[in-house]
Amino acid sequence: MKIVILGAGGRLGAALMREFRPKYDVVGFDHAQLDLSNLEGLREKVGATTFDVLINAAAFTNVDACEIERDRAFRINAEAPGVLAEICNEKDAKLIHFSTDYVFDGEKRAPYTEEDQANPISAYGESKLAGEKNVLAAGDRHLVVRVSWVFGPDRPSFVDAMIKRAQQDEKIDAISDKFSTPTYTHDIAEMLAGVLDDWSRRAPGGLGAGRLHGILHFANTGKCTWQEYAQWALDCCRDAGIPLKARTVGALKLSEMTRLRQGSGGQAPWVARRPVYSVLSNAKYTELTGTAPRAWREAVNDYITRFYSKK
Ligand SMILES: NC(=O)c1ccc[n+]([C@@H]2O[C@H](COP(=O)([O-])OP(=O)(O)OC[C@H]3O[C@@H](n4cnc5c(N)ncnc54)[C@H](OP(=O)(O)O)[C@@H]3O)[C@@H](O)[C@H]2O)c1
């Protein structure tokens, strides 16, 4: 199976490159090698490459910048995925396109399923939803994978920022009224490998007939707030013998975020609205593959013991 990964320099794309190289024939393009905002360049470069599966992990992911640079957000997150899907159709290849929990408005209080109505409340969410629609309109054999709160060793995320702050300060806090599920890039790679194996098992000599297509949610199991996530990370650090100044994480309200960011370290305030609740149900993935993703606490512990103990 020949795989091309776009966004190979990003948090998820770099993890997929590393995890898939031993298993598949993989080629990656990072931002410098391929700019998704140049649709003609995309047609030329991706069109000239041979593959069975194209994985798009590239995106304009700065949620606040998307609010300001709306046109750019739609070109990269919506138009480009549509072009990629068309290129895949021409090659009889499949596209796996990554999307986000931010397509939902966050009003629900139970995990979002693939059948739930999307209703984004930010330009980022709107552009990503338009990207999903463009991909699936081009062909129903393609797969849109929604993920949330992604963490891993290839690019710092919330959990790394919290650990760094806890190493510097005695008092740290995090939002206690926003819910989702931290999801490890290593686990996303494993889940995706399950999909690829299903595709190749079901279509010997080709990749035409897999069951896994349309929209699928990939998430570790469980849910938490940012405060609970950060507290668990500190607890794991303590158990792993990693020295920290802070031991507990204080609670911060989402509504306080703008004021506090303005008043702390010159950080820009949030521009975009964020969904309060964006837990993704992994029930469909579990049913289709027969494998349940592990709990987020186990995944975070694994990440910290594997990557922080060495530092
Ligand atoms: N991180 C999360 O918590 C999260 C949550 C939900 C969904 N997702 C989705 O998961 C996917 C992977 O995200 P991630 O966490 O790996 O984010 P990331 O670390 O920001 O990676 C995105 C990659 O896309 C590249 N990129 C940006 N603009 C581009 C352009 N015009 N052309 C080509 N490449 C471009 C970035 O390169 P530069 O950095 O050089 O610009 C970066 O390498 C995205 O689809 C994202 O929407 C992520």
mmCIF file of C-alpha atoms and ligand atoms in Angstrom:
data_model
loop_
_atom_site.group_PDB
_atom_site.id
_atom_site.type_symbol
_atom_site.label_atom_id
_atom_site.label_comp_id
_atom_site.label_asym_id
_atom_site.label_seq_id
_atom_site.Cartn_x
_atom_site.Cartn_y
_atom_site.Cartn_z
ATOM 1 C CA MET A 1 0.000 0.000 0.000
ATOM 2 C CA LYS A 2 1.498 3.340 -1.060
ATOM 3 C CA ILE A 3 0.530 6.231 1.223
ATOM 4 C CA VAL A 4 1.090 9.982 0.875
ATOM 5 C CA ILE A 5 0.771 12.132 4.014
ATOM 6 C CA LEU A 6 0.171 15.892 3.810
ATOM 7 C CA GLY A 7 0.995 18.027 6.853
ATOM 8 C CA ALA A 8 3.965 15.760 7.570
ATOM 9 C CA GLY A 9 5.563 18.445 9.772
ATOM 10 C CA GLY A 10 2.518 18.901 12.040
ATOM 11 C CA ARG A 11 1.647 17.261 15.373
ATOM 12 C CA LEU A 12 -0.444 14.504 13.828
ATOM 13 C CA GLY A 13 1.211 14.275 10.397
ATOM 14 C CA ALA A 14 4.706 13.807 11.887
ATOM 15 C CA ALA A 15 3.384 11.078 14.205
ATOM 16 C CA LEU A 16 1.721 9.286 11.284
ATOM 17 C CA MET A 17 4.967 9.475 9.300
ATOM 18 C CA ARG A 18 6.941 7.909 12.142
ATOM 19 C CA GLU A 19 4.393 5.209 12.991
ATOM 20 C CA PHE A 20 3.531 4.240 9.399
ATOM 21 C CA ARG A 21 7.043 4.136 7.916
ATOM 22 C CA PRO A 22 7.840 0.650 9.246
ATOM 23 C CA LYS A 23 4.488 -0.727 8.002
ATOM 24 C CA TYR A 24 3.750 0.932 4.670
ATOM 25 C CA ASP A 25 5.397 2.641 1.714
ATOM 26 C CA VAL A 26 5.046 6.261 2.920
ATOM 27 C CA VAL A 27 5.916 9.630 1.386
ATOM 28 C CA GLY A 28 5.271 12.895 3.237
ATOM 29 C CA PHE A 29 4.906 16.529 2.235
ATOM 30 C CA ASP A 30 5.291 19.276 4.822
ATOM 31 C CA HIS A 31 4.082 22.868 4.479
ATOM 32 C CA ALA A 32 7.323 24.047 2.830
ATOM 33 C CA GLN A 33 7.081 21.282 0.222
ATOM 34 C CA LEU A 34 3.384 21.703 -0.540
ATOM 35 C CA ASP A 35 1.155 24.716 0.146
ATOM 36 C CA LEU A 36 -2.526 23.818 0.336
ATOM 37 C CA SER A 37 -3.536 27.419 -0.352
ATOM 38 C CA ASN A 38 -2.059 27.079 -3.864
ATOM 39 C CA LEU A 39 -4.748 24.926 -5.482
ATOM 40 C CA GLU A 40 -3.043 24.801 -8.883
ATOM 41 C CA GLY A 41 0.253 23.752 -7.269
ATOM 42 C CA LEU A 42 -1.680 21.105 -5.361
ATOM 43 C CA ARG A 43 -3.197 19.683 -8.551
ATOM 44 C CA GLU A 44 0.229 19.555 -10.198
ATOM 45 C CA LYS A 45 2.256 18.116 -7.330
ATOM 46 C CA VAL A 46 -0.220 15.664 -5.816
ATOM 47 C CA GLY A 47 -1.523 14.815 -9.300
ATOM 48 C CA ALA A 48 1.994 13.788 -10.337
ATOM 49 C CA THR A 49 2.431 11.465 -7.331
ATOM 50 C CA THR A 50 1.428 7.806 -7.280
ATOM 51 C CA PHE A 51 -0.427 6.438 -4.238
ATOM 52 C CA ASP A 52 -3.302 4.252 -3.043
ATOM 53 C CA VAL A 53 -4.219 6.368 -0.019
ATOM 54 C CA LEU A 54 -3.781 10.104 0.546
ATOM 55 C CA ILE A 55 -3.901 11.272 4.184
ATOM 56 C CA ASN A 56 -4.550 14.960 4.740
ATOM 57 C CA ALA A 57 -3.343 16.035 8.186
ATOM 58 C CA ALA A 58 -2.532 19.578 6.983
ATOM 59 C CA ALA A 59 -4.850 22.394 7.996
ATOM 60 C CA PHE A 60 -4.990 26.024 9.072
ATOM 61 C CA THR A 61 -5.406 25.089 12.766
ATOM 62 C CA ASN A 62 -5.040 28.460 14.513
ATOM 63 C CA VAL A 63 -8.663 28.904 15.578
ATOM 64 C CA ASP A 64 -8.369 32.633 16.309
ATOM 65 C CA ALA A 65 -6.366 33.407 13.155
ATOM 66 C CA CYS A 66 -9.071 31.635 11.087
ATOM 67 C CA GLU A 67 -11.599 34.145 12.447
ATOM 68 C CA ILE A 68 -9.494 37.011 11.092
ATOM 69 C CA GLU A 69 -8.238 35.334 7.884
ATOM 70 C CA ARG A 70 -11.554 33.768 6.879
ATOM 71 C CA ASP A 71 -10.798 33.486 3.141
ATOM 72 C CA ARG A 72 -7.493 31.774 3.809
ATOM 73 C CA ALA A 73 -9.203 29.401 6.282
ATOM 74 C CA PHE A 74 -11.765 28.374 3.659
ATOM 75 C CA ARG A 75 -9.139 27.956 0.921
ATOM 76 C CA ILE A 76 -6.937 25.661 3.050
ATOM 77 C CA ASN A 77 -9.555 23.870 5.171
ATOM 78 C CA ALA A 78 -12.433 23.644 2.687
ATOM 79 C CA GLU A 79 -11.417 24.116 -0.970
ATOM 80 C CA ALA A 80 -8.107 22.240 -0.839
ATOM 81 C CA PRO A 81 -9.620 19.038 0.660
ATOM 82 C CA GLY A 82 -12.208 19.075 -2.155
ATOM 83 C CA VAL A 83 -9.412 19.297 -4.729
ATOM 84 C CA LEU A 84 -7.557 16.456 -2.976
ATOM 85 C CA ALA A 85 -10.677 14.276 -3.130
ATOM 86 C CA GLU A 86 -11.022 14.952 -6.871
ATOM 87 C CA ILE A 87 -7.370 14.034 -7.457
ATOM 88 C CA CYS A 88 -7.962 10.796 -5.522
ATOM 89 C CA ASN A 89 -11.001 10.010 -7.685
ATOM 90 C CA GLU A 90 -8.901 10.423 -10.838
ATOM 91 C CA LYS A 91 -6.331 7.993 -9.422
ATOM 92 C CA ASP A 92 -8.863 5.507 -8.037
ATOM 93 C CA ALA A 93 -7.300 6.210 -4.650
ATOM 94 C CA LYS A 94 -8.867 6.944 -1.263
ATOM 95 C CA LEU A 95 -8.619 10.127 0.775
ATOM 96 C CA ILE A 96 -8.474 10.153 4.563
ATOM 97 C CA HIS A 97 -9.167 13.710 5.655
ATOM 98 C CA PHE A 98 -8.833 14.900 9.272
ATOM 99 C CA SER A 99 -11.480 17.134 10.772
ATOM 100 C CA THR A 100 -12.455 18.410 14.182
ATOM 101 C CA ASP A 101 -14.823 18.397 17.170
ATOM 102 C CA TYR A 102 -15.194 22.155 16.498
ATOM 103 C CA VAL A 103 -17.781 21.399 13.786
ATOM 104 C CA PHE A 104 -20.232 21.082 16.734
ATOM 105 C CA ASP A 105 -21.744 23.959 18.707
ATOM 106 C CA GLY A 106 -21.147 22.276 22.087
ATOM 107 C CA GLU A 107 -24.745 22.513 23.270
ATOM 108 C CA LYS A 108 -25.151 18.737 23.723
ATOM 109 C CA ARG A 109 -24.302 17.063 27.047
ATOM 110 C CA ALA A 110 -23.647 13.543 25.760
ATOM 111 C CA PRO A 111 -20.910 12.399 23.352
ATOM 112 C CA TYR A 112 -21.435 13.602 19.766
ATOM 113 C CA THR A 113 -22.032 10.807 17.269
ATOM 114 C CA GLU A 114 -21.308 10.873 13.531
ATOM 115 C CA GLU A 115 -25.049 11.310 12.934
ATOM 116 C CA ASP A 116 -25.383 14.445 15.090
ATOM 117 C CA GLN A 117 -26.048 17.704 13.287
ATOM 118 C CA ALA A 118 -22.920 19.852 12.922
ATOM 119 C CA ASN A 119 -23.364 23.525 13.745
ATOM 120 C CA PRO A 120 -20.015 25.304 13.982
ATOM 121 C CA ILE A 121 -19.660 28.508 16.010
ATOM 122 C CA SER A 122 -16.295 29.668 14.612
ATOM 123 C CA ALA A 123 -14.767 30.339 11.193
ATOM 124 C CA TYR A 124 -12.355 27.456 11.834
ATOM 125 C CA GLY A 125 -15.283 25.091 12.522
ATOM 126 C CA GLU A 126 -17.226 26.393 9.510
ATOM 127 C CA SER A 127 -14.236 25.980 7.190
ATOM 128 C CA LYS A 128 -13.540 22.448 8.470
ATOM 129 C CA LEU A 129 -17.197 21.448 8.049
ATOM 130 C CA ALA A 130 -17.146 22.801 4.482
ATOM 131 C CA GLY A 131 -14.003 20.699 3.903
ATOM 132 C CA GLU A 132 -15.789 17.565 5.144
ATOM 133 C CA LYS A 133 -18.708 18.231 2.820
ATOM 134 C CA ASN A 134 -16.432 18.855 -0.175
ATOM 135 C CA VAL A 135 -14.567 15.598 0.431
ATOM 136 C CA LEU A 136 -17.710 13.481 0.823
ATOM 137 C CA ALA A 137 -19.467 15.169 -2.109
ATOM 138 C CA ALA A 138 -16.533 14.156 -4.340
ATOM 139 C CA GLY A 139 -16.913 10.458 -3.477
ATOM 140 C CA ASP A 140 -18.470 8.257 -0.826
ATOM 141 C CA ARG A 141 -15.423 5.995 -0.597
ATOM 142 C CA HIS A 142 -13.409 8.706 1.166
ATOM 143 C CA LEU A 143 -13.082 8.907 4.944
ATOM 144 C CA VAL A 144 -13.388 11.977 7.175
ATOM 145 C CA VAL A 145 -11.870 11.397 10.625
ATOM 146 C CA ARG A 146 -12.850 13.840 13.375
ATOM 147 C CA VAL A 147 -10.476 14.154 16.323
ATOM 148 C CA SER A 148 -10.309 16.337 19.461
ATOM 149 C CA TRP A 149 -7.664 17.695 21.880
ATOM 150 C CA VAL A 150 -4.790 16.009 20.050
ATOM 151 C CA PHE A 151 -1.494 15.572 21.930
ATOM 152 C CA GLY A 152 1.805 13.906 21.124
ATOM 153 C CA PRO A 153 5.564 14.375 21.032
ATOM 154 C CA ASP A 154 5.891 16.034 17.652
ATOM 155 C CA ARG A 155 4.524 19.483 18.509
ATOM 156 C CA PRO A 156 3.677 20.916 21.956
ATOM 157 C CA SER A 157 -0.019 21.092 22.887
ATOM 158 C CA PHE A 158 -2.046 21.991 26.005
ATOM 159 C CA VAL A 159 -0.616 19.189 28.147
ATOM 160 C CA ASP A 160 2.980 20.221 27.403
ATOM 161 C CA ALA A 161 2.196 23.869 28.166
ATOM 162 C CA MET A 162 0.684 22.834 31.520
ATOM 163 C CA ILE A 163 3.693 20.690 32.467
ATOM 164 C CA LYS A 164 6.055 23.516 31.505
ATOM 165 C CA ARG A 165 4.086 25.998 33.633
ATOM 166 C CA ALA A 166 4.035 23.565 36.550
ATOM 167 C CA GLN A 167 7.828 23.308 36.296
ATOM 168 C CA GLN A 168 8.145 27.109 36.498
ATOM 169 C CA ASP A 169 5.297 28.247 38.801
ATOM 170 C CA GLU A 170 3.903 27.058 42.128
ATOM 171 C CA LYS A 171 0.330 27.965 41.169
ATOM 172 C CA ILE A 172 -1.284 27.028 37.872
ATOM 173 C CA ASP A 173 -4.884 26.869 36.712
ATOM 174 C CA ALA A 174 -6.938 25.610 33.777
ATOM 175 C CA ILE A 175 -10.504 25.837 32.522
ATOM 176 C CA SER A 176 -12.938 23.716 34.534
ATOM 177 C CA ASP A 177 -16.109 24.149 32.451
ATOM 178 C CA LYS A 178 -15.063 23.000 28.954
ATOM 179 C CA PHE A 179 -15.266 19.266 28.137
ATOM 180 C CA SER A 180 -13.768 16.950 25.537
ATOM 181 C CA THR A 181 -11.359 14.009 25.297
ATOM 182 C CA PRO A 182 -7.573 14.227 25.011
ATOM 183 C CA THR A 183 -6.493 11.955 22.164
ATOM 184 C CA TYR A 184 -2.950 10.677 21.621
ATOM 185 C CA THR A 185 -1.420 10.849 18.128
ATOM 186 C CA HIS A 186 0.047 7.365 18.709
ATOM 187 C CA ASP A 187 -3.476 6.009 19.279
ATOM 188 C CA ILE A 188 -4.864 7.849 16.240
ATOM 189 C CA ALA A 189 -2.121 6.188 14.167
ATOM 190 C CA GLU A 190 -3.102 2.774 15.553
ATOM 191 C CA MET A 191 -6.794 3.357 14.839
ATOM 192 C CA LEU A 192 -5.977 4.516 11.327
ATOM 193 C CA ALA A 193 -3.794 1.463 10.721
ATOM 194 C CA GLY A 194 -6.879 -0.603 11.646
ATOM 195 C CA VAL A 195 -8.829 1.178 8.907
ATOM 196 C CA LEU A 196 -6.055 0.669 6.329
ATOM 197 C CA ASP A 197 -5.828 -3.020 7.217
ATOM 198 C CA ASP A 198 -9.606 -3.347 6.879
ATOM 199 C CA TRP A 199 -9.459 -1.724 3.443
ATOM 200 C CA SER A 200 -6.686 -3.969 2.174
ATOM 201 C CA ARG A 201 -8.213 -7.142 3.698
ATOM 202 C CA ARG A 202 -11.549 -6.536 2.038
ATOM 203 C CA ALA A 203 -10.182 -5.657 -1.370
ATOM 204 C CA PRO A 204 -7.230 -7.875 -2.240
ATOM 205 C CA GLY A 205 -5.194 -6.208 -4.938
ATOM 206 C CA GLY A 206 -7.130 -2.961 -4.626
ATOM 207 C CA LEU A 207 -8.683 -0.643 -2.095
ATOM 208 C CA GLY A 208 -12.197 -0.407 -3.425
ATOM 209 C CA ALA A 209 -14.508 -2.145 -1.027
ATOM 210 C CA GLY A 210 -13.883 -1.254 2.633
ATOM 211 C CA ARG A 211 -16.755 -0.653 5.063
ATOM 212 C CA LEU A 212 -15.003 2.245 6.705
ATOM 213 C CA HIS A 213 -15.932 5.391 4.835
ATOM 214 C CA GLY A 214 -17.957 8.556 5.420
ATOM 215 C CA ILE A 215 -17.447 10.204 8.809
ATOM 216 C CA LEU A 216 -15.773 8.468 11.728
ATOM 217 C CA HIS A 217 -14.865 9.816 15.180
ATOM 218 C CA PHE A 218 -11.470 8.844 16.614
ATOM 219 C CA ALA A 219 -11.079 9.603 20.305
ATOM 220 C CA ASN A 220 -9.604 8.007 23.366
ATOM 221 C CA THR A 221 -12.292 6.838 25.779
ATOM 222 C CA GLY A 222 -13.777 9.053 28.502
ATOM 223 C CA LYS A 223 -14.117 12.802 28.953
ATOM 224 C CA CYS A 224 -12.664 15.557 31.108
ATOM 225 C CA THR A 225 -12.241 19.290 31.561
ATOM 226 C CA TRP A 226 -8.941 21.053 30.875
ATOM 227 C CA GLN A 227 -8.452 21.298 34.644
ATOM 228 C CA GLU A 228 -8.881 17.521 35.089
ATOM 229 C CA TYR A 229 -6.600 16.884 32.094
ATOM 230 C CA ALA A 230 -3.856 19.118 33.517
ATOM 231 C CA GLN A 231 -4.246 17.646 37.024
ATOM 232 C CA TRP A 232 -3.889 14.118 35.667
ATOM 233 C CA ALA A 233 -0.768 15.161 33.734
ATOM 234 C CA LEU A 234 0.786 16.554 36.938
ATOM 235 C CA ASP A 235 -0.144 13.372 38.851
ATOM 236 C CA CYS A 236 1.513 11.251 36.130
ATOM 237 C CA CYS A 237 4.645 13.447 36.271
ATOM 238 C CA ARG A 238 4.802 13.024 40.058
ATOM 239 C CA ASP A 239 4.483 9.225 39.745
ATOM 240 C CA ALA A 240 7.204 9.225 37.083
ATOM 241 C CA GLY A 241 9.540 11.236 39.334
ATOM 242 C CA ILE A 242 9.498 14.339 37.141
ATOM 243 C CA PRO A 243 10.123 17.391 39.382
ATOM 244 C CA LEU A 244 7.392 20.069 39.392
ATOM 245 C CA LYS A 245 6.809 23.218 41.450
ATOM 246 C CA ALA A 246 2.986 23.055 41.218
ATOM 247 C CA ARG A 247 1.110 20.023 42.592
ATOM 248 C CA THR A 248 -2.491 21.015 41.958
ATOM 249 C CA VAL A 249 -4.323 22.784 39.151
ATOM 250 C CA GLY A 250 -6.770 25.521 40.129
ATOM 251 C CA ALA A 251 -10.103 26.094 38.371
ATOM 252 C CA LEU A 252 -10.639 28.803 35.801
ATOM 253 C CA LYS A 253 -13.984 29.654 34.195
ATOM 254 C CA LEU A 254 -14.259 29.803 30.424
ATOM 255 C CA SER A 255 -15.873 33.229 30.777
ATOM 256 C CA GLU A 256 -12.732 34.512 32.549
ATOM 257 C CA MET A 257 -10.453 33.428 29.722
ATOM 258 C CA THR A 258 -10.478 36.646 27.727
ATOM 259 C CA ARG A 259 -9.782 38.869 30.736
ATOM 260 C CA LEU A 260 -7.026 36.590 32.065
ATOM 261 C CA ARG A 261 -5.299 36.174 28.738
ATOM 262 C CA GLN A 262 -5.293 39.927 28.288
ATOM 263 C CA GLY A 263 -3.763 40.297 31.728
ATOM 264 C CA SER A 264 -1.229 37.472 31.564
ATOM 265 C CA GLY A 265 2.051 37.654 29.754
ATOM 266 C CA GLY A 266 0.763 39.802 26.916
ATOM 267 C CA GLN A 267 -1.084 36.878 25.286
ATOM 268 C CA ALA A 268 -3.741 37.877 22.795
ATOM 269 C CA PRO A 269 -7.318 37.274 23.989
ATOM 270 C CA TRP A 270 -9.451 34.623 22.327
ATOM 271 C CA VAL A 271 -11.176 35.912 19.225
ATOM 272 C CA ALA A 272 -13.164 32.822 18.197
ATOM 273 C CA ARG A 273 -15.927 31.135 20.182
ATOM 274 C CA ARG A 274 -15.207 27.562 21.279
ATOM 275 C CA PRO A 275 -17.728 24.770 21.952
ATOM 276 C CA VAL A 276 -18.147 24.157 25.697
ATOM 277 C CA TYR A 277 -18.804 20.423 25.241
ATOM 278 C CA SER A 278 -17.239 18.568 22.308
ATOM 279 C CA VAL A 279 -16.779 14.975 23.452
ATOM 280 C CA LEU A 280 -16.721 12.688 20.395
ATOM 281 C CA SER A 281 -18.361 9.276 20.709
ATOM 282 C CA ASN A 282 -16.045 6.469 19.601
ATOM 283 C CA ALA A 283 -18.903 3.899 19.663
ATOM 284 C CA LYS A 284 -19.097 3.628 15.848
ATOM 285 C CA TYR A 285 -15.347 3.017 15.553
ATOM 286 C CA THR A 286 -15.572 0.377 18.300
ATOM 287 C CA GLU A 287 -18.542 -1.326 16.644
ATOM 288 C CA LEU A 288 -16.983 -1.359 13.164
ATOM 289 C CA THR A 289 -13.538 -2.528 14.213
ATOM 290 C CA GLY A 290 -14.328 -4.566 17.330
ATOM 291 C CA THR A 291 -11.639 -2.610 19.208
ATOM 292 C CA ALA A 292 -12.292 0.077 21.820
ATOM 293 C CA PRO A 293 -9.733 2.912 22.055
ATOM 294 C CA ARG A 294 -8.037 2.981 25.468
ATOM 295 C CA ALA A 295 -8.964 5.500 28.181
ATOM 296 C CA TRP A 296 -7.515 9.003 27.811
ATOM 297 C CA ARG A 297 -5.886 8.779 31.265
ATOM 298 C CA GLU A 298 -3.929 5.686 30.195
ATOM 299 C CA ALA A 299 -2.876 7.401 26.960
ATOM 300 C CA VAL A 300 -1.677 10.566 28.757
ATOM 301 C CA ASN A 301 0.218 8.459 31.306
ATOM 302 C CA ASP A 302 1.860 6.493 28.494
ATOM 303 C CA TYR A 303 2.906 9.733 26.741
ATOM 304 C CA ILE A 304 4.370 11.262 29.901
ATOM 305 C CA THR A 305 6.274 8.184 31.013
ATOM 306 C CA ARG A 306 7.571 7.619 27.490
ATOM 307 C CA PHE A 307 8.590 11.161 26.571
ATOM 308 C CA TYR A 308 9.005 13.185 29.775
ATOM 309 C CA SER A 309 10.928 10.615 31.800
ATOM 310 C CA LYS A 310 13.701 10.825 29.177
ATOM 311 C CA LYS A 311 13.988 14.641 29.290
HETATM 312 N N1 LIG B 1 -4.664 19.668 17.542
HETATM 313 C C1 LIG B 1 -5.896 19.421 17.916
HETATM 314 O O1 LIG B 1 -6.218 19.445 19.106
HETATM 315 C C2 LIG B 1 -6.942 19.088 16.886
HETATM 316 C C3 LIG B 1 -8.253 18.990 17.311
HETATM 317 C C4 LIG B 1 -9.235 18.684 16.385
HETATM 318 C C5 LIG B 1 -8.891 18.472 15.064
HETATM 319 N N2 LIG B 1 -7.608 18.601 14.655
HETATM 320 C C6 LIG B 1 -7.325 18.378 13.237
HETATM 321 O O2 LIG B 1 -6.298 17.415 13.111
HETATM 322 C C7 LIG B 1 -5.496 17.689 11.962
HETATM 323 C C8 LIG B 1 -4.034 17.752 12.354
HETATM 324 O O3 LIG B 1 -3.842 18.834 13.252
HETATM 325 P P1 LIG B 1 -2.523 18.975 14.142
HETATM 326 O O4 LIG B 1 -2.925 18.877 15.554
HETATM 327 O O5 LIG B 1 -1.448 18.072 13.624
HETATM 328 O O6 LIG B 1 -2.179 20.489 13.828
HETATM 329 P P2 LIG B 1 -0.784 21.184 13.444
HETATM 330 O O7 LIG B 1 0.297 20.675 14.325
HETATM 331 O O8 LIG B 1 -1.099 22.646 13.404
HETATM 332 O O9 LIG B 1 -0.518 20.635 11.980
HETATM 333 C C9 LIG B 1 -1.098 21.170 10.840
HETATM 334 C C10 LIG B 1 -0.054 21.150 9.760
HETATM 335 O O10 LIG B 1 -0.613 21.760 8.598
HETATM 336 C C11 LIG B 1 0.373 22.610 8.051
HETATM 337 N N3 LIG B 1 -0.208 23.670 7.243
HETATM 338 C C12 LIG B 1 -0.832 24.806 7.643
HETATM 339 N N4 LIG B 1 -1.180 25.537 6.579
HETATM 340 C C13 LIG B 1 -0.791 24.833 5.484
HETATM 341 C C14 LIG B 1 -0.844 25.082 4.100
HETATM 342 N N5 LIG B 1 -1.386 26.198 3.586
HETATM 343 N N6 LIG B 1 -0.330 24.155 3.256
HETATM 344 C C15 LIG B 1 0.255 23.036 3.740
HETATM 345 N N7 LIG B 1 0.356 22.751 5.041
HETATM 346 C C16 LIG B 1 -0.163 23.653 5.905
HETATM 347 C C17 LIG B 1 1.110 23.170 9.242
HETATM 348 O O11 LIG B 1 2.378 23.662 8.854
HETATM 349 P P3 LIG B 1 3.006 24.974 9.560
HETATM 350 O O12 LIG B 1 2.943 24.720 11.025
HETATM 351 O O13 LIG B 1 4.347 25.033 8.996
HETATM 352 O O14 LIG B 1 2.111 26.107 9.145
HETATM 353 C C18 LIG B 1 1.196 21.946 10.128
HETATM 354 O O15 LIG B 1 2.338 21.175 9.821
HETATM 355 C C19 LIG B 1 -6.074 18.976 11.364
HETATM 356 O O16 LIG B 1 -6.985 18.637 10.356
HETATM 357 C C20 LIG B 1 -6.837 19.608 12.514
HETATM 358 O O17 LIG B 1 -7.887 20.422 12.053
HETATM 359 C C21 LIG B 1 -6.620 18.896 15.542
#
